[in-house]
Structures are given as structure tokens and as C-alpha cells.
GROMACS .gro file of C-alpha atoms in nm:
model
  296
    1MET     CA    1  15.694  -8.342  13.483
    2SER     CA    2  15.439  -8.228  13.742
    3GLU     CA    3  15.620  -8.420  14.014
    4MET     CA    4  15.891  -8.151  14.018
    5TYR     CA    5  15.634  -7.899  14.144
    6ARG     CA    6  15.541  -8.106  14.450
    7VAL     CA    7  15.612  -7.894  14.758
    8PRO     CA    8  15.490  -7.905  15.118
    9VAL     CA    9  15.205  -7.661  15.174
   10ASP     CA   10  15.139  -7.478  15.501
   11PRO     CA   11  14.810  -7.282  15.480
   12ALA     CA   12  14.932  -7.054  15.760
   13ALA     CA   13  15.268  -6.973  15.599
   14THR     CA   14  15.370  -6.615  15.529
   15ASN     CA   15  15.528  -6.488  15.209
   16ASN     CA   16  15.403  -6.798  15.028
   17PRO     CA   17  15.194  -6.822  14.708
   18HIS     CA   18  15.005  -7.135  14.810
   19SER     CA   19  14.893  -7.000  15.146
   20TYR     CA   20  14.786  -6.670  14.985
   21ALA     CA   21  14.580  -6.858  14.725
   22LEU     CA   22  14.417  -7.076  14.989
   23GLN     CA   23  14.328  -6.772  15.199
   24MET     CA   24  14.175  -6.599  14.897
   25THR     CA   25  13.970  -6.908  14.810
   26GLY     CA   26  13.812  -6.950  15.151
   27THR     CA   27  13.577  -7.235  15.237
   28GLY     CA   28  13.267  -7.404  15.104
   29HIS     CA   29  13.314  -7.321  14.735
   30ASN     CA   30  13.306  -7.507  14.406
   31VAL     CA   31  13.665  -7.470  14.286
   32LEU     CA   32  13.821  -7.543  13.949
   33GLU     CA   33  14.191  -7.591  14.016
   34VAL     CA   34  14.380  -7.561  13.689
   35GLY     CA   35  14.723  -7.721  13.696
   36CYS     CA   36  14.656  -7.915  14.015
   37SER     CA   37  14.971  -8.127  13.971
   38VAL     CA   38  14.990  -8.403  14.235
   39GLY     CA   39  14.732  -8.236  14.458
   40HIS     CA   40  14.957  -8.064  14.710
   41VAL     CA   41  14.718  -7.765  14.712
   42THR     CA   42  14.406  -7.970  14.629
   43GLU     CA   43  14.439  -8.151  14.961
   44HIS     CA   44  14.412  -7.826  15.155
   45LEU     CA   45  14.129  -7.691  14.940
   46ALA     CA   46  13.928  -8.002  15.016
   47ALA     CA   47  14.021  -7.993  15.385
   48ALA     CA   48  13.873  -7.641  15.399
   49GLY     CA   49  13.536  -7.773  15.281
   50ASN     CA   50  13.568  -7.688  14.913
   51THR     CA   51  13.457  -7.917  14.631
   52VAL     CA   52  13.740  -7.935  14.380
   53VAL     CA   53  13.756  -8.029  14.014
   54GLY     CA   54  14.111  -8.045  13.886
   55VAL     CA   55  14.279  -8.000  13.548
   56GLU     CA   56  14.618  -8.157  13.488
   57ILE     CA   57  14.825  -8.251  13.183
   58ASP     CA   58  15.019  -8.532  13.353
   59PRO     CA   59  14.808  -8.851  13.397
   60GLN     CA   60  15.015  -8.984  13.688
   61ALA     CA   61  14.994  -8.656  13.877
   62ALA     CA   62  14.620  -8.636  13.803
   63ALA     CA   63  14.567  -8.981  13.950
   64GLU     CA   64  14.734  -8.872  14.273
   65ALA     CA   65  14.536  -8.545  14.289
   66SER     CA   66  14.215  -8.747  14.247
   67THR     CA   67  14.259  -8.856  14.609
   68TRP     CA   68  14.121  -8.514  14.712
   69ALA     CA   69  13.942  -8.386  14.401
   70SER     CA   70  13.596  -8.500  14.299
   71HIS     CA   71  13.732  -8.534  13.946
   72VAL     CA   72  14.050  -8.445  13.756
   73HIS     CA   73  14.040  -8.378  13.384
   74VAL     CA   74  14.355  -8.491  13.204
   75LEU     CA   75  14.412  -8.260  12.909
   76ASP     CA   76  14.645  -8.010  12.746
   77LEU     CA   77  14.489  -7.663  12.763
   78ASP     CA   78  14.700  -7.549  12.467
   79THR     CA   79  14.535  -7.799  12.234
   80GLU     CA   80  14.210  -7.909  12.402
   81ARG     CA   81  13.905  -7.722  12.524
   82LEU     CA   82  13.801  -7.784  12.883
   83THR     CA   83  13.446  -7.669  12.803
   84ALA     CA   84  13.413  -7.972  12.576
   85VAL     CA   85  13.427  -8.204  12.879
   86GLU     CA   86  13.324  -7.981  13.172
   87SER     CA   87  13.002  -7.782  13.207
   88GLY     CA   88  12.993  -7.705  13.579
   89ARG     CA   89  12.970  -7.353  13.717
   90PHE     CA   90  13.243  -7.264  13.961
   91ASP     CA   91  13.272  -7.008  14.238
   92VAL     CA   92  13.649  -6.994  14.204
   93ILE     CA   93  13.888  -7.077  13.922
   94MET     CA   94  14.243  -7.109  14.051
   95LEU     CA   95  14.548  -7.096  13.828
   96GLY     CA   96  14.856  -7.124  14.047
   97ASP     CA   97  15.168  -7.055  13.836
   98VAL     CA   98  14.993  -7.184  13.524
   99ILE     CA   99  14.944  -6.911  13.265
  100GLU     CA  100  15.317  -6.855  13.213
  101HIS     CA  101  15.329  -7.213  13.076
  102LEU     CA  102  15.056  -7.153  12.815
  103ARG     CA  103  15.106  -7.066  12.450
  104ASP     CA  104  14.810  -6.827  12.450
  105PRO     CA  105  14.708  -6.737  12.807
  106GLU     CA  106  14.440  -6.491  12.696
  107ARG     CA  107  14.263  -6.744  12.476
  108THR     CA  108  14.275  -7.014  12.744
  109LEU     CA  109  14.156  -6.781  13.020
  110GLY     CA  110  13.879  -6.659  12.792
  111GLU     CA  111  13.754  -7.014  12.760
  112LEU     CA  112  13.790  -7.099  13.127
  113ILE     CA  113  13.583  -6.803  13.247
  114GLU     CA  114  13.288  -6.947  13.057
  115LEU     CA  115  13.276  -7.191  13.350
  116LEU     CA  116  13.282  -6.917  13.614
  117GLY     CA  117  12.965  -6.813  13.794
  118ASP     CA  118  12.840  -6.456  13.763
  119ASP     CA  119  12.988  -6.367  14.103
  120GLY     CA  120  13.285  -6.597  14.060
  121ARG     CA  121  13.649  -6.513  14.121
  122LEU     CA  122  13.977  -6.584  13.946
  123ILE     CA  123  14.280  -6.655  14.164
  124VAL     CA  124  14.599  -6.632  13.962
  125SER     CA  125  14.965  -6.641  14.060
  126VAL     CA  126  15.255  -6.561  13.828
  127PRO     CA  127  15.628  -6.503  13.873
  128ASN     CA  128  15.740  -6.144  13.827
  129VAL     CA  129  15.989  -6.107  13.541
  130GLY     CA  130  16.059  -5.755  13.670
  131HIS     CA  131  16.230  -5.889  13.983
  132ILE     CA  132  16.560  -5.713  14.051
  133ASP     CA  133  16.764  -6.029  13.989
  134VAL     CA  134  16.627  -6.066  13.636
  135ARG     CA  135  16.709  -5.704  13.561
  136LEU     CA  136  17.063  -5.736  13.696
  137MET     CA  137  17.115  -6.060  13.505
  138LEU     CA  138  17.022  -5.882  13.182
  139LEU     CA  139  17.258  -5.595  13.266
  140GLU     CA  140  17.530  -5.859  13.300
  141GLY     CA  141  17.441  -5.976  12.949
  142THR     CA  142  17.297  -6.316  13.042
  143TRP     CA  143  16.961  -6.494  13.034
  144GLU     CA  144  16.990  -6.832  13.204
  145TYR     CA  145  16.695  -7.071  13.225
  146GLN     CA  146  16.662  -7.275  13.543
  147ARG     CA  147  16.495  -7.599  13.643
  148ASP     CA  148  16.230  -7.396  13.829
  149GLY     CA  149  16.170  -7.050  13.966
  150LEU     CA  150  16.153  -6.718  13.783
  151LEU     CA  151  16.309  -6.852  13.464
  152ASP     CA  152  16.174  -7.206  13.474
  153ASP     CA  153  16.271  -7.357  13.139
  154THR     CA  154  15.909  -7.455  13.069
  155HIS     CA  155  15.784  -7.094  13.082
  156LEU     CA  156  15.652  -6.964  12.752
  157ARG     CA  157  15.523  -6.627  12.874
  158TRP     CA  158  15.648  -6.369  13.125
  159PHE     CA  159  15.456  -6.117  13.332
  160THR     CA  160  15.494  -5.808  13.541
  161GLY     CA  161  15.217  -5.683  13.766
  162GLU     CA  162  15.113  -5.434  13.501
  163SER     CA  163  15.101  -5.684  13.213
  164LEU     CA  164  14.898  -5.924  13.429
  165ARG     CA  165  14.657  -5.643  13.514
  166ARG     CA  166  14.616  -5.557  13.145
  167LEU     CA  167  14.557  -5.921  13.051
  168LEU     CA  168  14.282  -5.960  13.310
  169GLY     CA  169  14.138  -5.622  13.211
  170ARG     CA  170  14.102  -5.732  12.848
  171LEU     CA  171  13.896  -6.026  12.973
  172GLY     CA  172  13.670  -5.795  13.174
  173PHE     CA  173  13.824  -5.856  13.516
  174THR     CA  174  13.957  -5.625  13.786
  175VAL     CA  175  14.214  -5.722  14.047
  176ARG     CA  176  14.040  -5.685  14.382
  177ARG     CA  177  14.320  -5.815  14.601
  178VAL     CA  178  14.690  -5.869  14.547
  179GLU     CA  179  14.951  -6.039  14.763
  180ARG     CA  180  15.321  -6.042  14.691
  181VAL     CA  181  15.586  -6.302  14.759
  182ARG     CA  182  15.901  -6.097  14.815
  183LEU     CA  183  16.265  -6.198  14.781
  184GLY     CA  184  16.557  -5.961  14.816
  185ILE     CA  185  16.844  -5.899  14.579
  186GLY     CA  186  17.037  -6.217  14.501
  187ALA     CA  187  16.780  -6.445  14.667
  188SER     CA  188  16.606  -6.578  14.354
  189GLY     CA  189  16.861  -6.842  14.266
  190LEU     CA  190  16.945  -6.672  13.937
  191PRO     CA  191  17.315  -6.639  13.847
  192VAL     CA  192  17.363  -6.271  13.929
  193THR     CA  193  17.649  -6.086  14.097
  194PRO     CA  194  17.502  -5.782  14.278
  195GLY     CA  195  17.851  -5.655  14.361
  196LEU     CA  196  17.916  -5.585  13.992
  197HIS     CA  197  17.656  -5.307  13.989
  198SER     CA  198  17.699  -4.952  14.111
  199PRO     CA  199  17.493  -4.816  14.400
  200ASP     CA  200  17.316  -4.584  14.152
  201VAL     CA  201  17.204  -4.880  13.940
  202ILE     CA  202  17.080  -5.071  14.245
  203ARG     CA  203  16.904  -4.762  14.379
  204PHE     CA  204  16.733  -4.698  14.045
  205VAL     CA  205  16.605  -5.055  14.011
  206GLU     CA  206  16.490  -5.061  14.373
  207SER     CA  207  16.297  -4.737  14.320
  208ASP     CA  208  16.039  -4.962  14.151
  209PRO     CA  209  15.820  -5.083  14.440
  210GLU     CA  210  15.790  -5.423  14.269
  211ALA     CA  211  16.166  -5.477  14.236
  212HIS     CA  212  16.166  -5.734  14.517
  213THR     CA  213  15.835  -5.895  14.418
  214TYR     CA  214  15.909  -6.255  14.322
  215GLN     CA  215  15.547  -6.360  14.261
  216PHE     CA  216  15.210  -6.192  14.235
  217VAL     CA  217  14.902  -6.368  14.371
  218VAL     CA  218  14.582  -6.192  14.270
  219GLU     CA  219  14.211  -6.229  14.322
  220ALA     CA  220  14.013  -6.087  14.029
  221VAL     CA  221  13.641  -6.030  13.981
  222ARG     CA  222  13.433  -5.918  13.687
  223SER     CA  223  13.479  -5.545  13.640
  224ALA     CA  224  13.208  -5.328  13.789
  225ALA     CA  225  13.169  -4.969  13.900
  226GLY     CA  226  13.320  -4.907  14.241
  227VAL     CA  227  13.573  -5.193  14.226
  228ALA     CA  228  13.920  -5.040  14.257
  229ASP     CA  229  14.199  -5.219  14.074
  230ALA     CA  230  14.454  -5.323  14.336
  231LEU     CA  231  14.726  -5.353  14.070
  232ALA     CA  232  14.661  -5.016  13.908
  233PRO     CA  233  15.001  -4.861  13.831
  234HIS     CA  234  14.917  -4.513  13.959
  235GLY     CA  235  14.803  -4.607  14.308
  236ALA     CA  236  14.932  -4.431  14.619
  237ASP     CA  237  15.208  -4.689  14.666
  238TRP     CA  238  15.339  -4.655  14.308
  239PRO     CA  239  15.593  -4.366  14.293
  240ASP     CA  240  15.665  -4.182  13.971
  241LEU     CA  241  15.981  -4.348  13.839
  242ARG     CA  242  16.036  -4.059  13.599
  243ALA     CA  243  16.118  -3.832  13.893
  244GLU     CA  244  16.372  -4.083  14.026
  245ARG     CA  245  16.526  -4.120  13.682
  246ALA     CA  246  16.551  -3.741  13.644
  247ARG     CA  247  16.722  -3.718  13.985
  248LEU     CA  248  16.974  -3.988  13.896
  249GLU     CA  249  17.042  -3.829  13.556
  250ALA     CA  250  17.105  -3.494  13.729
  251GLU     CA  251  17.350  -3.666  13.965
  252LEU     CA  252  17.521  -3.829  13.667
  253ASP     CA  253  17.549  -3.496  13.483
  254ALA     CA  254  17.700  -3.335  13.795
  255ALA     CA  255  17.948  -3.622  13.829
  256ARG     CA  256  18.047  -3.587  13.463
  257ALA     CA  257  18.101  -3.212  13.512
  258ASP     CA  258  18.324  -3.287  13.813
  259VAL     CA  259  18.524  -3.538  13.609
  260ALA     CA  260  18.567  -3.285  13.326
  261ARG     CA  261  18.677  -3.014  13.572
  262LEU     CA  262  18.927  -3.245  13.743
  263THR     CA  263  19.058  -3.361  13.405
  264ASP     CA  264  19.122  -3.001  13.297
  265HIS     CA  265  19.292  -2.930  13.631
  266ASN     CA  266  19.510  -3.239  13.589
  267VAL     CA  267  19.609  -3.130  13.239
  268ALA     CA  268  19.708  -2.786  13.372
  269LEU     CA  269  19.914  -2.938  13.653
  270GLN     CA  270  20.087  -3.173  13.411
  271ALA     CA  271  20.173  -2.877  13.189
  272GLU     CA  272  20.326  -2.698  13.488
  273VAL     CA  273  20.529  -3.009  13.577
  274ASP     CA  274  20.651  -3.043  13.218
  275ALA     CA  275  20.746  -2.673  13.209
  276TRP     CA  276  20.942  -2.712  13.533
  277LYS     CA  277  21.127  -3.020  13.403
  278HIS     CA  278  21.243  -2.825  13.099
  279SER     CA  279  21.328  -2.505  13.286
  280LYS     CA  280  21.684  -2.367  13.335
  281LEU     CA  281  21.639  -2.383  13.713
  282ALA     CA  282  21.552  -2.755  13.697
  283ARG     CA  283  21.864  -2.826  13.493
  284LEU     CA  284  22.094  -2.626  13.723
  285SER     CA  285  21.949  -2.778  14.041
  286ALA     CA  286  21.951  -3.138  13.916
  287PRO     CA  287  22.294  -3.231  14.071
  288ILE     CA  288  22.193  -3.087  14.408
  289ARG     CA  289  21.859  -3.269  14.403
  290SER     CA  290  22.034  -3.595  14.311
  291ILE     CA  291  22.276  -3.563  14.606
  292TRP     CA  292  21.988  -3.479  14.841
  293ALA     CA  293  21.793  -3.783  14.726
  294ARG     CA  294  22.092  -4.011  14.799
  295VAL     CA  295  22.141  -3.855  15.144
  296LYS     CA  296  21.772  -3.912  15.231
   0.00000   0.00000   0.00000
């Protein structure tokens, strides 16, 4: 199964979760890479001078990742405890698109951080279920799993930036840095038809600054005074969506009033037309109007 996640990795790439995670990790650290798959990221971690211990559920993928890792534990984090076989202290624990596959991410993370040094860091990436394409797909009345991507059919949990922040907060961690992989409307590969939705709907969804965020990649540290949470929902770059909703509702009310006014006007005009059709003048002038119509 892990073979499907093999992708080329360019540490210098932009708008890419792997390159963001590698930049956050840095060099010369003891790294626990959870979900290392075939080692496509492990190779670059090791090349940067890091010592890597991997965790992987697929034995064949683990064997390949062992080319670059000092050791790879083969186990299922949903049913086995890593602390039963690993006692090292790590500078960085990396979970690249992992926790959405777990039955109980909070329990598993709670165990893993027992292996993290006092000044250690968590580097976590997750897909954003609040991406505009997911929202539009739901408005269209569908929920279609895919082979990979936002709605990978092996995902058991879904996250927004806020729910990820709360999860880490419950474990005593604060997001110190966040990077976003962004994809525009219709670019996720999900079966959506943006043209079905009104400009008001699109504008409302896009008023959320995370609407085009496809993935979050975060670096989290143990909470301490003076560490600002980079994913806090009331930061300077997080507008008040209630104001946007109120504006759109006011526009909708005005449009409804216009429709009601035009409907009343149309009814009045139709009444005038009906009155004319049944008038004595209309009856007397009918032959003349018929001749004029034929002449034209």
C-alpha cells in the first residue's frame, strides 16, 4: 500500500509539503519519521545530516526505507505501541500525512511525544477538509472518495487548521510555524463543477482565508509563555466571517425585495393587459388591428 505514496521529492520545491517539512527539520538532528513509506523523504533527511529512525506499517516499504534510515520499525500504530520497542529521545518527530490515517490520532500522538526531547519539535502535515472543492462537492450533494488526495479512501480522520491546532493544544503543543500548500478552485482532482455555483456562494467560501489551502504543514513546540500560535483563528490574517455573512445576507434580502417589487409590478401590468383585452375598445378595434397585422 505504501508504494502508492512514492513521489519524487525536491527539497527546493515551492508549494510542496515535503520540501516544507524538510526545511522545518533542518540538519544534524535525531529524527523519528513516522510513516516513512519507501523512504522518499528519508533519503533527503539523511542527506541533510540527520539521523533517522523510521516507522512503517508495510514491511516491503520499510525494507526500502532502511537504505537511508538507521532503523525502521515495522508496526501498526493503531494496535501497537512504539514505546515498547523504541526508547530513543528525538529532536524532531515528523508525521507527514499520517494522523488522518489513524483511528485515534490523539492517543497515538500522546504516546509518540514520550520519545520527544524537552526542546523537541513535532512536524505534522495534514490535508485540509475545508478546501473549497470539498465544500462545493458537499453543496452538490456528493462525497466521493479518491485513490489519493484530500479524500484518500484510507483516511479515517479529517482536519481543518483549527481542529489541528486544538488537537496539538490538548497535547500541550503550540504551532510555531505553519506553511500552506495552496490549490485553487477545481484543482484538487475532486469531482466538482464550479460553474454550478453562484458568484455569491463562491465569494462566501473564498472569504475564508483557508479556502484554497490544500494541506497544512506545521511545526509545533511544547507550549510556553511568549510562543504565539501561528494557527490561532483570530490572528491578523483571519477576517471575521460573520461580517462577510451579514453582508451577503443583506445583499440577499435586498435581492428578494427587488424580486417581490418586480413581481407586484408584473401582476399590475398583467391586470392592465387583461382589462384592455376585455374592454369595448379592444373588441371594436380588433378587425382594424387584424388587417394592420396582415399588412405589416
